[in-house]
Amino acid sequence: MNVEHWGFAVAFLVLGPLLGALLAGLDRRLTARMQSRQGPPLLQPIYDVLKLLEKDTVVVTELQTLYLWGFLFFMAISGFILFLGSDLLLSLFALTVSGIFLCLAAYSTNSPYSNIGSSRELMLMMAYEPMLILVALGFFLVADSFRVSDIVAGSPWQVVQLFGILLGFLFILTIKLRKSPFDLSSSHHGHQELVKGITTDLSGSDLALVEIGHWYENVILLGWLYLFFAPWGLAWALPISLVLFFAEVLVDNTHARLKWATTLKMTWAVTGVLGVTNLLLLPLIA
């Protein structure tokens, strides 16, 4: 690993939350425009977190805060590994552990609303994790390595070779970003339900930790999407990745929430039809 990779990794730790907050703010602005509203300022997510840090934190159990710090820590580790150019599979494992810590934080509050939200979050993890594993496996088969640096320096044709997996990743990206029609455990929209699912019993600085973790996650998911186009160079790969990333806003505003069983069936069907089929056809495409 060279100095440049370490620079990217450290930059992620320091600037990742800011970039993630800007992505969240732009998301809100685009959503507002689609709904014929002016929308909040671009920096509104940052204002919201600063306000949360000033509020009192109601702690149901001390484990709650400990689990939330675990959630934030492993989220940061996942991105650090990714931008260090290291093992993509290890980054995925850290991302999964981070999600488990968030579920544990919700379960620890012993609230029926948080428990239902946590159960839904675990169900969603069961839905999208197979596709994420296929993404990592697909990159390994075309680049002959799990290392992110090797994938970035791979063949410009890898996006064609992994086109089915790319479509599958875009499908589960809607789940990871907690957008309709798959925002079952937690929603960014206040009108969806009276309580906010997995974060219902979190407040003050604890809720701020969740938001900062989601900012990190925004950047990580954009980084995964970037990998498909990375061999094309930054000038092409980044704009295309941003367009596809924010296409999720259109999906969010044009679809109603689905039931959990429908979500699970659809996601596994997409994983099988697009992901597994793509892997089976990869020797012929290559």
PDB file of N, CA and C in Angstrom, residues 249-285:
ATOM      1  N   VAL A 249     -33.293   8.317  -5.514  1.00  0.00           N
ATOM      2  CA  VAL A 249     -34.261   9.313  -5.042  1.00  0.00           C
ATOM      3  C   VAL A 249     -35.541   9.225  -5.858  1.00  0.00           C
ATOM      4  N   LEU A 250     -35.402   9.005  -7.161  1.00  0.00           N
ATOM      5  CA  LEU A 250     -36.572   8.840  -8.028  1.00  0.00           C
ATOM      6  C   LEU A 250     -37.362   7.602  -7.625  1.00  0.00           C
ATOM      7  N   VAL A 251     -36.661   6.498  -7.371  1.00  0.00           N
ATOM      8  CA  VAL A 251     -37.326   5.273  -6.920  1.00  0.00           C
ATOM      9  C   VAL A 251     -38.065   5.527  -5.612  1.00  0.00           C
ATOM     10  N   ASP A 252     -37.405   6.252  -4.715  1.00  0.00           N
ATOM     11  CA  ASP A 252     -37.975   6.531  -3.398  1.00  0.00           C
ATOM     12  C   ASP A 252     -39.290   7.298  -3.497  1.00  0.00           C
ATOM     13  N   ASN A 253     -39.406   8.166  -4.483  1.00  0.00           N
ATOM     14  CA  ASN A 253     -40.576   9.038  -4.591  1.00  0.00           C
ATOM     15  C   ASN A 253     -41.638   8.532  -5.558  1.00  0.00           C
ATOM     16  N   THR A 254     -41.429   7.349  -6.095  1.00  0.00           N
ATOM     17  CA  THR A 254     -42.405   6.816  -7.053  1.00  0.00           C
ATOM     18  C   THR A 254     -42.932   5.444  -6.660  1.00  0.00           C
ATOM     19  N   HIS A 255     -42.536   4.954  -5.468  1.00  0.00           N
ATOM     20  CA  HIS A 255     -42.973   3.628  -5.047  1.00  0.00           C
ATOM     21  C   HIS A 255     -43.459   3.665  -3.602  1.00  0.00           C
ATOM     22  N   ALA A 256     -44.512   2.916  -3.336  1.00  0.00           N
ATOM     23  CA  ALA A 256     -45.038   2.788  -1.980  1.00  0.00           C
ATOM     24  C   ALA A 256     -44.358   1.628  -1.268  1.00  0.00           C
ATOM     25  N   ARG A 257     -44.372   1.661   0.045  1.00  0.00           N
ATOM     26  CA  ARG A 257     -43.710   0.641   0.849  1.00  0.00           C
ATOM     27  C   ARG A 257     -44.336  -0.738   0.625  1.00  0.00           C
ATOM     28  N   LEU A 258     -43.464  -1.746   0.543  1.00  0.00           N
ATOM     29  CA  LEU A 258     -43.906  -3.134   0.388  1.00  0.00           C
ATOM     30  C   LEU A 258     -43.938  -3.846   1.732  1.00  0.00           C
ATOM     31  N   LYS A 259     -44.607  -4.973   1.784  1.00  0.00           N
ATOM     32  CA  LYS A 259     -44.586  -5.803   2.970  1.00  0.00           C
ATOM     33  C   LYS A 259     -43.250  -6.544   3.049  1.00  0.00           C
ATOM     34  N   TRP A 260     -42.892  -6.993   4.266  1.00  0.00           N
ATOM     35  CA  TRP A 260     -41.581  -7.610   4.461  1.00  0.00           C
ATOM     36  C   TRP A 260     -41.435  -8.893   3.640  1.00  0.00           C
ATOM     37  N   ALA A 261     -42.513  -9.682   3.541  1.00  0.00           N
ATOM     38  CA  ALA A 261     -42.416 -10.942   2.794  1.00  0.00           C
ATOM     39  C   ALA A 261     -42.170 -10.674   1.315  1.00  0.00           C
ATOM     40  N   THR A 262     -42.857  -9.672   0.772  1.00  0.00           N
ATOM     41  CA  THR A 262     -42.661  -9.307  -0.637  1.00  0.00           C
ATOM     42  C   THR A 262     -41.243  -8.805  -0.870  1.00  0.00           C
ATOM     43  N   THR A 263     -40.749  -8.010   0.072  1.00  0.00           N
ATOM     44  CA  THR A 263     -39.378  -7.495  -0.027  1.00  0.00           C
ATOM     45  C   THR A 263     -38.368  -8.634  -0.071  1.00  0.00           C
ATOM     46  N   LEU A 264     -38.531  -9.609   0.823  1.00  0.00           N
ATOM     47  CA  LEU A 264     -37.599 -10.733   0.890  1.00  0.00           C
ATOM     48  C   LEU A 264     -37.636 -11.558  -0.392  1.00  0.00           C
ATOM     49  N   LYS A 265     -38.833 -11.857  -0.885  1.00  0.00           N
ATOM     50  CA  LYS A 265     -38.969 -12.663  -2.100  1.00  0.00           C
ATOM     51  C   LYS A 265     -38.377 -11.940  -3.308  1.00  0.00           C
ATOM     52  N   MET A 266     -38.688 -10.639  -3.445  1.00  0.00           N
ATOM     53  CA  MET A 266     -38.188  -9.876  -4.585  1.00  0.00           C
ATOM     54  C   MET A 266     -36.670  -9.784  -4.576  1.00  0.00           C
ATOM     55  N   THR A 267     -36.097  -9.532  -3.390  1.00  0.00           N
ATOM     56  CA  THR A 267     -34.646  -9.360  -3.299  1.00  0.00           C
ATOM     57  C   THR A 267     -33.913 -10.659  -3.611  1.00  0.00           C
ATOM     58  N   TRP A 268     -34.396 -11.763  -3.068  1.00  0.00           N
ATOM     59  CA  TRP A 268     -33.752 -13.047  -3.368  1.00  0.00           C
ATOM     60  C   TRP A 268     -33.952 -13.441  -4.826  1.00  0.00           C
ATOM     61  N   ALA A 269     -35.100 -13.085  -5.411  1.00  0.00           N
ATOM     62  CA  ALA A 269     -35.327 -13.371  -6.832  1.00  0.00           C
ATOM     63  C   ALA A 269     -34.345 -12.588  -7.689  1.00  0.00           C
ATOM     64  N   VAL A 270     -34.159 -11.306  -7.366  1.00  0.00           N
ATOM     65  CA  VAL A 270     -33.202 -10.480  -8.110  1.00  0.00           C
ATOM     66  C   VAL A 270     -31.786 -11.013  -7.931  1.00  0.00           C
ATOM     67  N   THR A 271     -31.451 -11.429  -6.704  1.00  0.00           N
ATOM     68  CA  THR A 271     -30.120 -11.982  -6.440  1.00  0.00           C
ATOM     69  C   THR A 271     -29.881 -13.231  -7.287  1.00  0.00           C
ATOM     70  N   GLY A 272     -30.906 -14.095  -7.382  1.00  0.00           N
ATOM     71  CA  GLY A 272     -30.758 -15.322  -8.157  1.00  0.00           C
ATOM     72  C   GLY A 272     -30.721 -15.073  -9.651  1.00  0.00           C
ATOM     73  N   VAL A 273     -31.670 -14.264 -10.138  1.00  0.00           N
ATOM     74  CA  VAL A 273     -31.793 -14.049 -11.583  1.00  0.00           C
ATOM     75  C   VAL A 273     -30.642 -13.215 -12.126  1.00  0.00           C
ATOM     76  N   LEU A 274     -30.306 -12.125 -11.448  1.00  0.00           N
ATOM     77  CA  LEU A 274     -29.268 -11.234 -11.952  1.00  0.00           C
ATOM     78  C   LEU A 274     -27.876 -11.625 -11.453  1.00  0.00           C
ATOM     79  N   GLY A 275     -27.750 -11.835 -10.135  1.00  0.00           N
ATOM     80  CA  GLY A 275     -26.434 -12.105  -9.570  1.00  0.00           C
ATOM     81  C   GLY A 275     -25.878 -13.469  -9.924  1.00  0.00           C
ATOM     82  N   VAL A 276     -26.609 -14.517  -9.586  1.00  0.00           N
ATOM     83  CA  VAL A 276     -26.121 -15.879  -9.831  1.00  0.00           C
ATOM     84  C   VAL A 276     -25.990 -16.155 -11.323  1.00  0.00           C
ATOM     85  N   THR A 277     -26.982 -15.708 -12.104  1.00  0.00           N
ATOM     86  CA  THR A 277     -26.906 -15.917 -13.560  1.00  0.00           C
ATOM     87  C   THR A 277     -25.698 -15.219 -14.156  1.00  0.00           C
ATOM     88  N   ASN A 278     -25.412 -14.002 -13.690  1.00  0.00           N
ATOM     89  CA  ASN A 278     -24.248 -13.277 -14.166  1.00  0.00           C
ATOM     90  C   ASN A 278     -22.959 -14.059 -13.882  1.00  0.00           C
ATOM     91  N   LEU A 279     -22.856 -14.621 -12.687  1.00  0.00           N
ATOM     92  CA  LEU A 279     -21.662 -15.397 -12.339  1.00  0.00           C
ATOM     93  C   LEU A 279     -21.532 -16.651 -13.196  1.00  0.00           C
ATOM     94  N   LEU A 280     -22.665 -17.291 -13.482  1.00  0.00           N
ATOM     95  CA  LEU A 280     -22.642 -18.513 -14.301  1.00  0.00           C
ATOM     96  C   LEU A 280     -22.228 -18.204 -15.734  1.00  0.00           C
ATOM     97  N   LEU A 281     -22.627 -17.036 -16.233  1.00  0.00           N
ATOM     98  CA  LEU A 281     -22.309 -16.660 -17.605  1.00  0.00           C
ATOM     99  C   LEU A 281     -20.972 -15.955 -17.725  1.00  0.00           C
ATOM    100  N   LEU A 282     -20.345 -15.662 -16.601  1.00  0.00           N
ATOM    101  CA  LEU A 282     -19.099 -14.885 -16.623  1.00  0.00           C
ATOM    102  C   LEU A 282     -17.996 -15.535 -17.456  1.00  0.00           C
ATOM    103  N   PRO A 283     -17.795 -16.858 -17.382  1.00  0.00           N
ATOM    104  CA  PRO A 283     -16.752 -17.448 -18.250  1.00  0.00           C
ATOM    105  C   PRO A 283     -16.989 -17.214 -19.733  1.00  0.00           C
ATOM    106  N   LEU A 284     -18.272 -17.206 -20.147  1.00  0.00           N
ATOM    107  CA  LEU A 284     -18.601 -16.968 -21.558  1.00  0.00           C
ATOM    108  C   LEU A 284     -18.388 -15.501 -21.917  1.00  0.00           C
ATOM    109  N   ILE A 285     -18.775 -14.596 -20.985  1.00  0.00           N
ATOM    110  CA  ILE A 285     -18.610 -13.160 -21.243  1.00  0.00           C
ATOM    111  C   ILE A 285     -17.136 -12.802 -21.299  1.00  0.00           C
TER     112      ILE A 285
END
